[in-house]
Coordinates of C-alpha atoms and ligand atoms in Angstrom, one line a residue:
M1 CA -0.2 0.3 0.0
L2 CA 3.0 1.9 0.5
G3 CA 3.0 5.3 -2.6
V4 CA 5.6 6.0 -4.8
R5 CA 7.2 9.2 -3.6
G6 CA 5.7 12.2 -5.6
E7 CA 3.8 14.8 -5.1
A8 CA -0.7 14.8 -4.1
P9 CA -2.4 16.2 -6.8
G10 CA -2.8 20.0 -5.6
F11 CA -0.5 19.7 -2.9
P12 CA 3.0 21.9 -2.5
L13 CA 5.9 19.9 -2.2
P14 CA 7.0 18.0 0.9
P15 CA 8.0 19.7 3.5
R16 CA 12.1 18.8 5.0
L17 CA 11.9 14.9 6.5
G18 CA 15.8 15.0 8.6
H19 CA 14.9 11.7 9.2
G20 CA 14.7 10.7 5.8
L21 CA 11.6 9.5 4.4
A22 CA 11.9 5.8 5.0
P23 CA 12.2 5.5 8.6
L24 CA 9.3 7.6 8.9
Q25 CA 7.3 5.2 6.4
A26 CA 8.2 2.5 8.8
G27 CA 7.2 4.8 11.5
L28 CA 3.8 5.2 10.2
E29 CA 3.4 1.8 9.2
R30 CA 3.7 0.8 12.2
L31 CA 1.4 3.1 14.0
Y32 CA -0.9 2.1 11.6
R33 CA -0.3 -1.9 12.1
D34 CA -0.5 -1.3 16.0
C35 CA -3.9 0.9 16.0
D36 CA -7.0 -1.0 17.7
F37 CA -9.5 1.0 15.3
A38 CA -12.4 -1.3 17.2
A39 CA -11.8 -0.1 20.6
R40 CA -11.0 3.7 19.5
L41 CA -13.9 3.9 17.2
A42 CA -15.9 3.9 20.9
T43 CA -14.0 7.3 21.9
D44 CA -14.4 9.1 18.1
P45 CA -17.1 11.0 16.5
V46 CA -17.7 8.6 13.5
R47 CA -19.1 6.2 15.6
F48 CA -22.3 8.4 15.0
P49 CA -22.8 8.3 11.1
R50 CA -21.7 4.4 11.8
R51 CA -24.9 3.9 13.4
Y52 CA -27.0 4.2 10.3
T53 CA -26.3 2.0 7.1
D54 CA -28.7 4.6 4.6
P55 CA -25.8 6.7 2.9
L56 CA -28.1 10.0 3.6
D57 CA -28.6 9.1 7.0
Q58 CA -24.6 8.5 7.6
E59 CA -23.5 11.3 5.4
L60 CA -26.2 14.1 7.9
A61 CA -25.4 12.1 11.0
G62 CA -21.6 12.4 10.2
F63 CA -21.7 16.4 9.0
L64 CA -23.7 16.9 12.6
A65 CA -20.9 15.1 14.1
G66 CA -17.8 16.7 12.3
G67 CA -19.7 20.4 13.3
F68 CA -20.4 19.6 17.2
A69 CA -16.5 17.9 17.0
F70 CA -14.7 21.0 18.8
G71 CA -14.2 20.9 22.8
R72 CA -14.4 17.9 25.1
V73 CA -15.2 14.9 23.2
D74 CA -16.8 13.7 27.1
L75 CA -18.8 17.0 26.6
F76 CA -20.4 17.1 22.8
G77 CA -20.7 13.1 22.8
P78 CA -23.5 13.1 25.0
V79 CA -25.0 16.4 23.1
L80 CA -24.9 14.2 19.6
E81 CA -25.9 10.8 21.4
R82 CA -29.0 12.4 22.5
L83 CA -29.6 14.2 19.0
C84 CA -29.4 11.3 17.2
D85 CA -32.2 10.0 19.2
H86 CA -34.0 12.2 18.9
M87 CA -34.0 12.4 15.0
D88 CA -34.1 7.8 15.2
V89 CA -38.0 9.0 16.6
A90 CA -38.6 10.8 13.3
G91 CA -36.8 7.5 11.3
G92 CA -33.1 8.4 11.4
P93 CA -31.0 12.4 9.9
R94 CA -32.8 12.1 6.9
A95 CA -36.1 11.6 7.3
F96 CA -36.2 14.4 10.1
V97 CA -33.9 16.5 7.9
E98 CA -36.6 16.2 5.4
G99 CA -39.9 16.8 7.5
F100 CA -38.1 19.4 9.5
E101 CA -40.3 22.0 11.5
A102 CA -38.8 24.7 14.1
Q103 CA -39.2 22.9 17.3
D104 CA -37.2 23.1 21.0
L105 CA -33.7 22.1 20.4
T106 CA -32.5 23.4 22.9
S107 CA -31.3 20.0 24.7
F108 CA -29.3 20.5 22.2
Q109 CA -27.0 22.8 23.0
Y110 CA -23.5 22.6 22.8
R111 CA -21.4 26.3 23.9
W112 CA -21.9 28.8 21.5
I113 CA -25.2 27.0 19.3
K114 CA -27.8 27.3 20.4
G115 CA -31.3 26.2 19.8
P116 CA -32.3 28.9 17.2
A117 CA -28.8 28.3 15.7
L118 CA -30.2 24.3 15.3
N119 CA -33.4 25.2 13.9
A120 CA -31.8 27.8 11.5
L121 CA -29.1 25.2 10.2
F122 CA -32.1 22.0 9.8
A123 CA -34.3 24.1 7.2
N124 CA -31.0 24.8 6.0
L125 CA -30.2 21.1 5.5
R126 CA -33.8 20.7 4.5
Q127 CA -33.4 23.0 1.7
V128 CA -30.5 22.0 0.4
L129 CA -31.6 18.0 0.6
D130 CA -34.6 19.5 -1.5
E131 CA -32.7 21.5 -4.2
R132 CA -29.3 19.7 -4.4
G133 CA -30.2 15.7 -3.1
S134 CA -27.1 15.8 -0.9
L135 CA -24.5 17.1 0.5
G136 CA -21.8 14.7 -1.3
A137 CA -23.8 15.8 -4.9
I138 CA -22.2 19.4 -3.5
A139 CA -18.6 17.9 -2.5
E140 CA -18.9 15.7 -5.9
E141 CA -20.0 18.3 -8.1
A142 CA -17.9 21.0 -6.6
F143 CA -14.2 19.2 -7.0
D144 CA -11.8 20.5 -9.2
G145 CA -8.5 18.4 -7.8
S146 CA -8.4 20.0 -4.6
L147 CA -10.2 19.6 -1.7
A148 CA -10.5 23.2 -0.7
S149 CA -12.9 23.2 -4.3
S150 CA -15.3 20.9 -2.3
I151 CA -15.0 21.9 1.1
E152 CA -15.7 26.2 -0.1
A153 CA -18.8 24.5 -2.0
L154 CA -20.0 22.6 1.4
A155 CA -19.2 25.8 3.5
E156 CA -21.5 27.9 0.7
A157 CA -24.3 25.3 0.7
I158 CA -24.6 25.3 5.0
D159 CA -23.9 29.1 5.3
V160 CA -27.3 30.3 6.6
P161 CA -25.8 34.5 6.1
G162 CA -27.1 36.4 9.5
A163 CA -27.7 33.7 11.2
G164 CA -24.2 33.4 13.3
R165 CA -21.4 32.3 15.2
G166 CA -24.0 28.7 15.7
V167 CA -24.3 28.5 12.0
H168 CA -21.5 29.5 10.9
T169 CA -18.6 27.4 13.1
F170 CA -19.8 25.1 11.1
A171 CA -19.4 26.4 7.7
S172 CA -15.4 27.2 8.1
R173 CA -13.5 27.8 4.8
P174 CA -9.5 27.2 3.4
S175 CA -10.1 30.2 1.7
K176 CA -10.1 31.9 4.9
G177 CA -7.1 30.2 6.0
S178 CA -8.5 27.8 8.3
A179 CA -7.2 24.2 8.5
C180 CA -11.4 23.1 8.0
K181 CA -10.1 20.3 10.3
R182 CA -14.3 18.8 10.7
W183 CA -14.7 19.4 7.6
C184 CA -11.5 17.2 6.7
M185 CA -12.5 14.9 9.0
V186 CA -16.1 14.6 7.5
V187 CA -14.6 14.4 4.1
R188 CA -12.5 11.8 5.3
W189 CA -15.0 9.4 6.9
M190 CA -17.0 9.9 3.6
V191 CA -14.4 9.1 1.1
R192 CA -12.2 6.6 2.6
P193 CA -13.1 3.3 2.0
D194 CA -14.2 0.9 5.1
T195 CA -10.7 -0.5 5.4
E196 CA -10.3 -0.6 9.0
G197 CA -14.2 -0.1 9.8
I198 CA -14.1 3.2 10.9
D199 CA -14.5 5.0 7.6
L200 CA -17.8 5.1 4.8
G201 CA -16.5 5.1 1.4
I202 CA -20.0 6.5 0.4
W203 CA -18.8 9.7 -1.9
D204 CA -17.0 9.7 -5.2
L205 CA -13.6 11.6 -4.4
P206 CA -10.1 10.4 -4.7
A207 CA -8.6 9.6 -1.3
S208 CA -5.8 11.0 -2.5
A209 CA -7.0 14.7 -2.2
L210 CA -7.9 14.5 1.2
V211 CA -6.5 17.4 3.1
V212 CA -5.0 15.9 7.0
P213 CA -7.6 16.5 9.7
L214 CA -5.6 19.0 12.1
D215 CA -6.4 18.9 15.4
T216 CA -4.3 20.0 18.1
H217 CA -3.1 15.8 18.3
V218 CA -1.8 15.2 14.5
A219 CA -0.4 19.0 14.7
R220 CA 1.5 18.5 17.5
I221 CA 2.6 15.2 17.1
G222 CA 3.4 15.7 13.6
R223 CA 5.5 18.6 14.3
L224 CA 7.3 16.2 16.8
I225 CA 8.1 13.8 13.6
G226 CA 9.1 16.4 10.9
L227 CA 5.9 16.4 9.3
T228 CA 6.2 20.2 8.8
T229 CA 8.1 22.9 10.0
R230 CA 5.2 25.1 9.9
S231 CA 4.8 26.7 13.3
T232 CA 0.7 27.6 12.4
N233 CA -2.4 26.0 12.3
G234 CA -4.1 26.8 9.3
W235 CA -4.9 25.6 6.0
R236 CA -1.7 25.3 4.2
T237 CA -0.5 23.8 7.6
A238 CA -3.0 21.0 7.0
Q239 CA -1.7 20.8 3.4
D240 CA 2.6 20.7 4.0
M241 CA 1.6 17.2 6.8
T242 CA -0.7 16.1 3.9
A243 CA 2.4 16.2 1.8
S244 CA 4.6 14.6 3.9
L245 CA 2.6 11.8 4.6
A246 CA 1.2 11.7 0.6
A247 CA 5.5 11.2 0.2
C248 CA 4.4 7.7 2.0
D249 CA 1.6 6.9 0.4
A250 CA 0.2 8.7 -2.3
D251 CA -3.0 6.7 -2.7
D252 CA -4.2 7.6 0.7
P253 CA -2.3 10.2 2.7
V254 CA -5.0 10.6 5.5
R255 CA -4.3 6.5 5.9
Y256 CA -2.4 7.2 9.2
D257 CA -4.4 10.0 10.5
F258 CA -6.6 8.3 12.5
A259 CA -3.9 6.5 14.2
L260 CA -1.5 9.6 14.8
A261 CA -5.1 11.1 16.1
H262 CA -5.7 8.4 18.7
L263 CA -2.3 8.3 19.7
G264 CA -3.0 12.1 21.3
I265 CA -6.5 11.2 22.3
A266 CA -5.5 7.9 24.3
G267 CA -2.7 9.5 25.9
L268 CA -0.2 8.2 24.6
C269 CA 1.9 10.9 23.7
V270 CA 2.2 13.6 25.9
G271 CA 4.1 16.0 23.3
E272 CA 7.7 15.4 25.7
K273 CA 9.8 12.4 26.2
H274 CA 8.2 10.0 28.5
P275 CA 10.3 7.7 30.8
V276 CA 7.1 4.7 30.0
L277 CA 5.3 6.5 26.4
C278 CA 8.2 7.0 24.4
P279 CA 9.8 3.7 24.7
A280 CA 6.6 1.7 23.9
C281 CA 5.2 4.5 20.9
S282 CA 5.8 3.1 17.2
L283 CA 7.2 6.6 16.5
R284 CA 10.0 6.4 18.2
S285 CA 13.0 6.0 15.6
V286 CA 11.5 9.5 13.7
C287 CA 10.6 12.0 17.0
T288 CA 12.5 14.6 17.7
V289 CA 11.9 14.4 21.3
Q290 CA 14.2 11.1 21.2
Ligands
LIG301 S1 8.3 8.6 20.9 FE1 7.4 10.0 23.3 S2 7.0 12.3 22.5 FE2 7.3 11.2 20.6 S3 5.4 10.6 19.0 FE3 5.7 9.2 20.7 S4 4.9 9.1 22.7 FE4 5.2 11.4 21.8

């Protein structure tokens, strides 16, 4: 599955990899091989779209799970659980959105995403489905070889002018410099095949064009192993890190993302030398703290 070293479509040249490519490939492959995907799924928001089998249920649950996936998972997870249960009473996310009428959604509020924003979001989703059929259709139609084009089109469709921060939170854009972590995560879930029991493979976009979802764990560990030398966490850094990963697997650069993120989420990397964690780490041979 290792790709030929090369530049992935739409990405800049890979950054400097001081330890060389072969050790990085070997370390990432070890990390991927050793990851207990089934156990990690229980703490990952992709478990919400994976509750469903209908593709439209999956993409709507995925969009909501990705949109709420900021802050602490023990805080947004229960909100999503209740929201999915609520939608299931109506027959699932698709039936809920297709028949959506304004209602009291205060019990699904999370941080600054309040009931009125959720009402505006669901009302707009209903219109989007009515006019475009699915979020996947929007992403596929807009794709021009770069994932940015699909994300921009999704954000344009989702945003409701004047609706405020509660809705805009769901509509981050590469053109604003955002790493668009949550969009990149949702699109990864929808595009990558279900090879590890994680992703869903229901949108027709090339996996080679995916961009790594740059969460705090991936950003920190990525810097430790030389995936980027950039210090900010915006879209260009996400592209830069993806280019390094593409040098290891050009066809599927974000294949390593889940294992990288969960190294941090599970507390198996604390970002500095650790007497117990580091000797057991798959990435120790390419980590700069060693
Ligand atoms: S070697 Fe240690 S600091 Fe480096 S990635 Fe692994 S656990 Fe983190």
